[in-house]
């Protein structure tokens, strides 16, 4: 670094650390009382401090600093009591600060930022977005507020609004790494693969706070793979080194650490030999129920909708998902569902599905990775053309056989080709990773 840069950086640091001005003219006249209350709060005497600030608010209802102190005490108390009701009071008090006359700009910003943060914490995303909109209006030069607002829109699923926000940020500050990764992420979600790459790449290279997130490595690698660029693995490697992926091949983001991890499994290794035997012994019944649905009730088969295909025709008919049985679907395949009822390791797998999968000739499924390492995926071959159907998991490519079960861990990268001259049908049965405890199977959040 050059000397000139250094002094610039130092100046920037100083500017950042500049103490915010929290007192207006009036509050300066009651500074001693405010300081005394604040001192108690800083010492962790939350209840005492809250009383002191409440008294100040009663005596000086127009004092922004007293109101802010009250809000912070409620905030601390909510944390201490783990109480959402108290936190809601704090959220309300932060807003009251913003409605008082002569609020110093710094105090206003602190109060509203904390309000938005706590709203988001409580899952009140819409409310937090409203607060952030207010902040952006009040402080149009503060880019970090726009960046936060963009995240709020993304949490609401409003990618279009988020995109607009990040476009504005990048006009204001073209090298903003946080905006770049998020903008790239939005383009990627919109299937604008080539356009997403430079934004994701440059955003990650910026190393800015908020950019080091597994999802950005995941989607940059995925975009590069789809573009046929080997640089993908450089990013997977980087994501692995940063601790986001269990390995370069295994890139699921919702994991339990330490579970045995290998791409392909034998029935014996899983311990689910009874389930595998049941599937293989009854494969014709399972097949015939699937075929009947395909012929008569096509609506049960839903085209794959996760944008995993480069090309082709692939649809699925789901019997269980997230550990819940679809009663209507099961009415159409009663014997198959009856076989499965005996196997809670699968029907109770809240991080998986049980489904038929039909893939037509001319289909290619991009290399992809499932969301979690908590399940293993069984494929029972039902209608398998003699040649042309393959599945690669990590660096090992296999083919299905009718009446036989293949087992793989779909948290490893896998890819599928269907180049036969007729359709392929398999039955997919997910099961909990055998090393998960009963307690984990009960308590892990569904995916
Ligand atoms: C997958 O699970 O990604 C695919 O292998 C499913 C399929 O139908 O081949
Ligand atoms: Mn898959």
mmCIF file of N, CA, C and O and ligand atoms in Angstrom, residues 306 308 314 316 355 365-366 368-370 375 377 379 391 408 410 412 414-416 428, ligand 2:
data_model
loop_
_atom_site.group_PDB
_atom_site.id
_atom_site.type_symbol
_atom_site.label_atom_id
_atom_site.label_comp_id
_atom_site.label_asym_id
_atom_site.label_seq_id
_atom_site.Cartn_x
_atom_site.Cartn_y
_atom_site.Cartn_z
ATOM 1 N N UNK A 306 -37.524 -26.180 -10.691
ATOM 2 C CA UNK A 306 -36.421 -25.533 -9.965
ATOM 3 C C UNK A 306 -35.333 -25.050 -10.918
ATOM 4 O O UNK A 306 -34.210 -24.771 -10.483
ATOM 5 N N UNK A 308 -33.612 -26.717 -13.118
ATOM 6 C CA UNK A 308 -32.455 -27.613 -13.087
ATOM 7 C C UNK A 308 -32.118 -28.171 -14.468
ATOM 8 O O UNK A 308 -31.070 -28.761 -14.655
ATOM 9 N N UNK A 314 -39.287 -33.329 -17.975
ATOM 10 C CA UNK A 314 -39.067 -34.093 -16.740
ATOM 11 C C UNK A 314 -40.155 -33.698 -15.763
ATOM 12 O O UNK A 314 -40.304 -32.518 -15.453
ATOM 13 N N UNK A 316 -42.684 -34.929 -12.126
ATOM 14 C CA UNK A 316 -42.693 -35.727 -10.904
ATOM 15 C C UNK A 316 -44.087 -35.775 -10.298
ATOM 16 O O UNK A 316 -44.854 -34.824 -10.413
ATOM 17 N N UNK A 355 -41.459 -39.806 -4.447
ATOM 18 C CA UNK A 355 -42.131 -39.388 -5.678
ATOM 19 C C UNK A 355 -41.742 -40.250 -6.873
ATOM 20 O O UNK A 355 -40.674 -40.857 -6.895
ATOM 21 N N UNK A 365 -30.145 -32.742 -17.212
ATOM 22 C CA UNK A 365 -30.266 -32.021 -15.944
ATOM 23 C C UNK A 365 -28.878 -31.498 -15.583
ATOM 24 O O UNK A 365 -27.924 -32.273 -15.487
ATOM 25 N N UNK A 366 -28.782 -30.192 -15.407
ATOM 26 C CA UNK A 366 -27.498 -29.562 -15.062
ATOM 27 C C UNK A 366 -26.896 -30.211 -13.814
ATOM 28 O O UNK A 366 -27.638 -30.674 -12.941
ATOM 29 N N UNK A 368 -26.047 -30.356 -10.272
ATOM 30 C CA UNK A 368 -26.668 -29.600 -9.176
ATOM 31 C C UNK A 368 -26.487 -30.351 -7.866
ATOM 32 O O UNK A 368 -26.048 -31.499 -7.850
ATOM 33 N N UNK A 369 -26.876 -29.686 -6.786
ATOM 34 C CA UNK A 369 -26.646 -30.180 -5.441
ATOM 35 C C UNK A 369 -27.911 -29.954 -4.641
ATOM 36 O O UNK A 369 -28.476 -28.866 -4.696
ATOM 37 N N UNK A 370 -28.357 -30.977 -3.904
ATOM 38 C CA UNK A 370 -29.540 -30.822 -3.070
ATOM 39 C C UNK A 370 -29.265 -29.885 -1.895
ATOM 40 O O UNK A 370 -28.124 -29.501 -1.644
ATOM 41 N N UNK A 375 -30.301 -36.272 4.232
ATOM 42 C CA UNK A 375 -31.078 -37.356 3.613
ATOM 43 C C UNK A 375 -30.196 -38.127 2.633
ATOM 44 O O UNK A 375 -29.216 -37.606 2.108
ATOM 45 N N UNK A 377 -30.832 -40.545 -0.949
ATOM 46 C CA UNK A 377 -31.866 -40.647 -1.981
ATOM 47 C C UNK A 377 -31.793 -42.011 -2.652
ATOM 48 O O UNK A 377 -30.758 -42.390 -3.191
ATOM 49 N N UNK A 379 -33.226 -44.480 -5.633
ATOM 50 C CA UNK A 379 -33.881 -44.496 -6.950
ATOM 51 C C UNK A 379 -34.215 -45.941 -7.289
ATOM 52 O O UNK A 379 -33.308 -46.745 -7.502
ATOM 53 N N UNK A 391 -26.789 -41.360 -14.669
ATOM 54 C CA UNK A 391 -26.697 -40.373 -13.591
ATOM 55 C C UNK A 391 -25.271 -40.366 -13.043
ATOM 56 O O UNK A 391 -24.723 -41.415 -12.713
ATOM 57 N N UNK A 408 -27.867 -42.749 -3.476
ATOM 58 C CA UNK A 408 -26.802 -41.738 -3.474
ATOM 59 C C UNK A 408 -27.164 -40.618 -2.511
ATOM 60 O O UNK A 408 -28.303 -40.507 -2.049
ATOM 61 N N UNK A 410 -27.646 -36.906 -2.383
ATOM 62 C CA UNK A 410 -27.828 -35.840 -3.389
ATOM 63 C C UNK A 410 -27.319 -34.480 -2.906
ATOM 64 O O UNK A 410 -27.493 -33.480 -3.596
ATOM 65 N N UNK A 412 -24.248 -34.241 -2.775
ATOM 66 C CA UNK A 412 -23.100 -34.214 -3.682
ATOM 67 C C UNK A 412 -23.576 -33.796 -5.072
ATOM 68 O O UNK A 412 -24.701 -34.120 -5.478
ATOM 69 N N UNK A 414 -24.610 -33.824 -8.658
ATOM 70 C CA UNK A 414 -25.031 -34.892 -9.561
ATOM 71 C C UNK A 414 -25.639 -34.307 -10.823
ATOM 72 O O UNK A 414 -26.025 -33.137 -10.859
ATOM 73 N N UNK A 415 -25.709 -35.151 -11.857
ATOM 74 C CA UNK A 415 -26.108 -34.689 -13.192
ATOM 75 C C UNK A 415 -26.780 -35.864 -13.899
ATOM 76 O O UNK A 415 -26.385 -37.012 -13.675
ATOM 77 N N UNK A 416 -27.802 -35.569 -14.709
ATOM 78 C CA UNK A 416 -28.563 -36.659 -15.324
ATOM 79 C C UNK A 416 -28.720 -36.420 -16.826
ATOM 80 O O UNK A 416 -28.938 -35.291 -17.263
ATOM 81 N N UNK A 428 -38.498 -42.328 -6.539
ATOM 82 C CA UNK A 428 -37.499 -41.702 -5.666
ATOM 83 C C UNK A 428 -37.977 -41.760 -4.221
ATOM 84 O O UNK A 428 -39.088 -41.330 -3.900
HETATM 85 MN MN1 LIG B 2 -31.231 -33.799 -7.818
#
